[in-house]
mmCIF file of C-alpha atoms in Angstrom:
data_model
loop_
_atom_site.group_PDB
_atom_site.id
_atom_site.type_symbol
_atom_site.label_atom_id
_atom_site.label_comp_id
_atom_site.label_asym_id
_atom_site.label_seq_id
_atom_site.Cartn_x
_atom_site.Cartn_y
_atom_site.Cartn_z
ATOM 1 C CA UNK A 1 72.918 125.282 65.941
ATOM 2 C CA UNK A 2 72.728 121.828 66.046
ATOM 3 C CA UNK A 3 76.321 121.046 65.677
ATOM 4 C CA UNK A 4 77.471 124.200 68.125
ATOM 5 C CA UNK A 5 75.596 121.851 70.884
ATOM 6 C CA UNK A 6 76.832 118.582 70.625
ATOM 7 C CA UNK A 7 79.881 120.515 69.889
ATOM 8 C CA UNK A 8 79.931 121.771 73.366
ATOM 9 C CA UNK A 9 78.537 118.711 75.020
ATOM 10 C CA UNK A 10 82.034 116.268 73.488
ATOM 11 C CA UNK A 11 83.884 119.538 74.720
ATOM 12 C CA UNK A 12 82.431 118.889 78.050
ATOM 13 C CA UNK A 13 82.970 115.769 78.277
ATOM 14 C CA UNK A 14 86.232 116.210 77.464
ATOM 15 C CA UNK A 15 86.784 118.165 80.333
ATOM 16 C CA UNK A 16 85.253 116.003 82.417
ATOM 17 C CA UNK A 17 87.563 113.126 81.582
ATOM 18 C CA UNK A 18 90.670 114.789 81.517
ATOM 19 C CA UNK A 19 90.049 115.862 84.956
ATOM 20 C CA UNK A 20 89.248 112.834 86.269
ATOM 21 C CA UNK A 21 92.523 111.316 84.636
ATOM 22 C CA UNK A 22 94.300 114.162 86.012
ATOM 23 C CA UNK A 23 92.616 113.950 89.546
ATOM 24 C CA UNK A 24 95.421 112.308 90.892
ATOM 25 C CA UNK A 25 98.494 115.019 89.879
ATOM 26 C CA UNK A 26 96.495 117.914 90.683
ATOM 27 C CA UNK A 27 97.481 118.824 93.980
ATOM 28 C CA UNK A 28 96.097 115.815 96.754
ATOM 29 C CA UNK A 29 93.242 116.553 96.585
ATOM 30 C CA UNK A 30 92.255 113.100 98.190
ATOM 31 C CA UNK A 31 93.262 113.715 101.809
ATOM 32 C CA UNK A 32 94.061 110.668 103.701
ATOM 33 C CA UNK A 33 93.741 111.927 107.373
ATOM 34 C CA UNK A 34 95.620 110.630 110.463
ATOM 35 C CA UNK A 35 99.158 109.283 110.807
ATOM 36 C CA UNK A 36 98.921 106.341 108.294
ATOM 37 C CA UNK A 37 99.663 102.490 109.747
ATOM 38 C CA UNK A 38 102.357 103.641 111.104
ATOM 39 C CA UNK A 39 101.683 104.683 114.851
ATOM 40 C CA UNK A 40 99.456 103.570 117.355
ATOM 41 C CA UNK A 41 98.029 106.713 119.144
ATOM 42 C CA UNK A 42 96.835 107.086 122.798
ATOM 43 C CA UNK A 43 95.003 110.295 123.637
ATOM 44 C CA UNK A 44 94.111 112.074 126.614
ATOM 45 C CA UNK A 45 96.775 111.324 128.712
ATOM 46 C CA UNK A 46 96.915 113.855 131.519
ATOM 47 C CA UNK A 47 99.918 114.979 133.532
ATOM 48 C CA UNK A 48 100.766 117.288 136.088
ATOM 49 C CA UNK A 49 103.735 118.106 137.158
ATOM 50 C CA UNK A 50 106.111 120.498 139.373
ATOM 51 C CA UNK A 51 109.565 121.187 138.687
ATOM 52 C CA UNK A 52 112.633 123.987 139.293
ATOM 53 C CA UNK A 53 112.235 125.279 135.736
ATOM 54 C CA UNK A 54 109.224 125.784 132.983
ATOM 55 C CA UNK A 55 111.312 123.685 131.070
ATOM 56 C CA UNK A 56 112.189 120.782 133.011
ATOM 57 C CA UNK A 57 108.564 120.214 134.155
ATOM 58 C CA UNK A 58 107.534 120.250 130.684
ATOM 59 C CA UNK A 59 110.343 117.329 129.859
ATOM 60 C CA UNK A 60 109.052 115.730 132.920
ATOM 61 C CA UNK A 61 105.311 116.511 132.318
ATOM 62 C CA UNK A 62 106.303 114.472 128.271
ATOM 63 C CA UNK A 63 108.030 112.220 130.108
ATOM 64 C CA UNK A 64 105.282 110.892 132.277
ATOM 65 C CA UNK A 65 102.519 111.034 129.264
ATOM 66 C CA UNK A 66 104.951 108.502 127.273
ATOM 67 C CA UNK A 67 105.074 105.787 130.704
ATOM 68 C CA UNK A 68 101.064 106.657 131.082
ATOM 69 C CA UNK A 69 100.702 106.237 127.456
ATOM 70 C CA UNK A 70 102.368 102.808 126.679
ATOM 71 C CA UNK A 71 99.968 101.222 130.279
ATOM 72 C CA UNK A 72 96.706 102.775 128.507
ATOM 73 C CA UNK A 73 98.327 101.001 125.458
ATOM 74 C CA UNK A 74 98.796 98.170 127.013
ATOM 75 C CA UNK A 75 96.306 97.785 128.403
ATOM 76 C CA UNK A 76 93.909 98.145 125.422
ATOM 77 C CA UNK A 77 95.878 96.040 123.413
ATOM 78 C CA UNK A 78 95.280 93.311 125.803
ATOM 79 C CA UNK A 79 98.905 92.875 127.626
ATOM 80 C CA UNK A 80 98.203 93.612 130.552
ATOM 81 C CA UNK A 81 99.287 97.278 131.253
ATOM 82 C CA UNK A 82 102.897 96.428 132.166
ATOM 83 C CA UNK A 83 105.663 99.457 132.637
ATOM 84 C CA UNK A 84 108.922 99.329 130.195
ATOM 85 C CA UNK A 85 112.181 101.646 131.121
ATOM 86 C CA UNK A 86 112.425 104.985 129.794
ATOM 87 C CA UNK A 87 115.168 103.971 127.374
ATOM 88 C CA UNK A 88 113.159 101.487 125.401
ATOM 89 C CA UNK A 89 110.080 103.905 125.475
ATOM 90 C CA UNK A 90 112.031 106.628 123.678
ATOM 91 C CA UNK A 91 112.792 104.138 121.521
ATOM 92 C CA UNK A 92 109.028 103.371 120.550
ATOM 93 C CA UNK A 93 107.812 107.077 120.851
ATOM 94 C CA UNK A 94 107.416 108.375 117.416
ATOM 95 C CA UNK A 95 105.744 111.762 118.303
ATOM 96 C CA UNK A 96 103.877 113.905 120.991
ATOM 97 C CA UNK A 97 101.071 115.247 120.397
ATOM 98 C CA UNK A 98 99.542 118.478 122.243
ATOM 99 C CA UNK A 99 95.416 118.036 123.077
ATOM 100 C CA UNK A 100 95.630 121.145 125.370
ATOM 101 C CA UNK A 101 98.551 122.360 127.807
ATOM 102 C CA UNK A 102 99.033 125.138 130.432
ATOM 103 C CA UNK A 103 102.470 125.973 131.348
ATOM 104 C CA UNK A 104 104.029 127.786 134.126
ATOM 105 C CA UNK A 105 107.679 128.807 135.845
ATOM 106 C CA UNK A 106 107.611 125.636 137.540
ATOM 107 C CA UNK A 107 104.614 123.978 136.392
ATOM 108 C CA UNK A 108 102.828 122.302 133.353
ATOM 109 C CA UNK A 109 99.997 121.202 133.381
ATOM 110 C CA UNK A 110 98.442 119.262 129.527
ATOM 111 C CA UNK A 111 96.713 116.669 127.742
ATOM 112 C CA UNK A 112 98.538 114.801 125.415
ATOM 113 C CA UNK A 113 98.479 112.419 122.609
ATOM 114 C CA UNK A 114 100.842 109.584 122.305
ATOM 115 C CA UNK A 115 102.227 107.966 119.269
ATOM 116 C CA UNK A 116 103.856 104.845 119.147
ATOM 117 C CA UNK A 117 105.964 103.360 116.442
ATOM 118 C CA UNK A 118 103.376 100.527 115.449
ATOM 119 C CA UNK A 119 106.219 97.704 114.522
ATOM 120 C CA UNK A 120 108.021 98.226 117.846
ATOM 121 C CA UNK A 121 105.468 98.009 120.042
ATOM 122 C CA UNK A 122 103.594 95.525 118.288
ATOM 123 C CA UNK A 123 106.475 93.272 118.940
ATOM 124 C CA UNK A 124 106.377 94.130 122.295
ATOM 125 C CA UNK A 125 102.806 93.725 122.885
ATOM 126 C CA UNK A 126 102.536 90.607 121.094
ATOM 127 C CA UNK A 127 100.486 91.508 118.543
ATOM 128 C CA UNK A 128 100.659 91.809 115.211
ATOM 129 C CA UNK A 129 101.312 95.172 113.354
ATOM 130 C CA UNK A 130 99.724 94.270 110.356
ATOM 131 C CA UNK A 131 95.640 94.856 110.052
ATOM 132 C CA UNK A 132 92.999 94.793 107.220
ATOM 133 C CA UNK A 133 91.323 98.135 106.501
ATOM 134 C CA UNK A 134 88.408 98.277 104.232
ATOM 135 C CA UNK A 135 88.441 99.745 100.719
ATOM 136 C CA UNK A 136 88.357 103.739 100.889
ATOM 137 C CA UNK A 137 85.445 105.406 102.286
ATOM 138 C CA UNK A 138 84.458 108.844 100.956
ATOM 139 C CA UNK A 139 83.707 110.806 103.285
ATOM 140 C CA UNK A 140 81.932 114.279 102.221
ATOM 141 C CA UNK A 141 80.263 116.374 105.043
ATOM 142 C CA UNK A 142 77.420 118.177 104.506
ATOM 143 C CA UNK A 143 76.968 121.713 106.250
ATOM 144 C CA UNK A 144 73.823 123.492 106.499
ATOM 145 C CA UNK A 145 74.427 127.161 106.302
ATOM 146 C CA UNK A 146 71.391 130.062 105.658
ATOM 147 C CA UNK A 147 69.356 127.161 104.232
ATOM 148 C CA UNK A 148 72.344 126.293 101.544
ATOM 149 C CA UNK A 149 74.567 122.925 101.418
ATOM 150 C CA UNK A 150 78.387 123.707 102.204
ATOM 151 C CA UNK A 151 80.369 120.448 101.421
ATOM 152 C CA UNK A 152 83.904 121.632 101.325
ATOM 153 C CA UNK A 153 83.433 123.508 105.461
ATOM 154 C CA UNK A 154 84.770 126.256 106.782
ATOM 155 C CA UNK A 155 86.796 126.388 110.214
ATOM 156 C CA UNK A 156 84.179 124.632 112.200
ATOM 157 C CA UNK A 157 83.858 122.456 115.277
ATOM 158 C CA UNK A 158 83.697 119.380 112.913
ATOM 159 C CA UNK A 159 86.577 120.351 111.077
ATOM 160 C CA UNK A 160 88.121 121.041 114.228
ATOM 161 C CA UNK A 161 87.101 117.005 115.924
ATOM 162 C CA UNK A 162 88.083 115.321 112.453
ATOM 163 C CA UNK A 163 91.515 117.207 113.253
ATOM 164 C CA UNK A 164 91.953 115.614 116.196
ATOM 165 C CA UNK A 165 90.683 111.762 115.175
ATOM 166 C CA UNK A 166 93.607 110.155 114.108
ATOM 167 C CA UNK A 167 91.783 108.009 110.849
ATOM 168 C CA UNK A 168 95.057 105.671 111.228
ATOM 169 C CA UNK A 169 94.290 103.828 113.964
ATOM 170 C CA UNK A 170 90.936 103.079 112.516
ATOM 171 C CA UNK A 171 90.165 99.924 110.170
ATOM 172 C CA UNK A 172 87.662 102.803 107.749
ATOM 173 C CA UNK A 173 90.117 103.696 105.432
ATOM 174 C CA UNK A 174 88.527 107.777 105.313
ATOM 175 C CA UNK A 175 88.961 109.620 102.626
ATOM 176 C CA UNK A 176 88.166 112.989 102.474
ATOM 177 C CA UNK A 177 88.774 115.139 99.419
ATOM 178 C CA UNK A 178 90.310 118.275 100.489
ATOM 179 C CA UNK A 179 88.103 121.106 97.841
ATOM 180 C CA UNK A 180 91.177 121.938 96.085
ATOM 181 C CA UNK A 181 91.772 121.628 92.445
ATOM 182 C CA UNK A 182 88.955 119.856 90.530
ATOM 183 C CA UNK A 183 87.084 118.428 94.102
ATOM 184 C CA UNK A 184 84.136 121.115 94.028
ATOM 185 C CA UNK A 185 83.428 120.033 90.139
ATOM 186 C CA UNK A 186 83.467 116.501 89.947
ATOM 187 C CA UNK A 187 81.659 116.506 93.946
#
């Protein structure tokens, strides 16, 4: 009897180790969230606009987030706010992204994200594009649900905010483990 236990405990442990060595190839199930270092993002940029097709106010509607985008930018970067031309801003625009948008025959109406291409516009702005983020930060929510801890969620409203924070911009380098492979044993 003796043996069968400490038996199963080195098989256990076993386990335990190899899936901690093999953490890393078993899906991702460490998922870094937001776009990375390489954007700067500017959300809630609202436009409105009027044009002869659904279409073309939606190209115009993107192309007056991207103008509004790089002054809010700007202007939190500390340079002032300044315009550029259109040509140089597709240039730095490395992706839209839709908060919320209502579109009609000739009118769309949205909230939008902004990302810029961080080297670009850092040598733009002036600053640099480099900065220090701290070591990884594990973060594991917690959700209370009939009197029972839930850590890897459902759809929630949580889930549905940490969507929409981009974690790149931030100097926390999150880390939130995704409850796929070995995640819900070794958490």
């Amino acid at each position: 009897m003796r043996i069968r236990s400490s038996l199963a405990l080195t098989l256990s442990l076993c386990v335990a180790v190899l899936a901690l060595a093999l953490t890393p190839f078993v899906g991702a199930p460490l998922v870094a969230q937001g776009g990375g270092n390489t954007s700067f993002e500017v959300s809630g940029v609202a436009v409105d606009v009027s044009a002869s097709s659904a279409e073309a106010a939606r190209q115009a509607g993107w192309r007056l987030a991207q103008r509004k985008g790089w002054v809010m930018l700007s202007r939190r970067m500390g340079a002032g706010g300044g315009g550029l031309p259109d040509g140089v801003l597709d240039q730095l625009v490395s992706g839209i992204v839709v908060e919320r948008e209502q579109i009609g025959p000739t009118r769309y109406i949205a909230t939008l994200g902004i990302r810029f291409d961080r080297a670009r516009a850092a040598s733009i702005l002036g600053v640099s594009a480099a900065f220090t983020r701290s070591p990884p930060f594990l973060l594991l929510p917690i959700e209370w649900t009939g009197g029972a801890p839930l850590a890897f969620e459902r759809k929630s409203a949580w889930l549905d905010a940490w969507a929409r924070f981009n974690a790149g911009n931030s100097t926390i380098d999150y880390v939130r483990p995704a409850g796929t492979g070995p995640d819900a044993l070794l958490l």
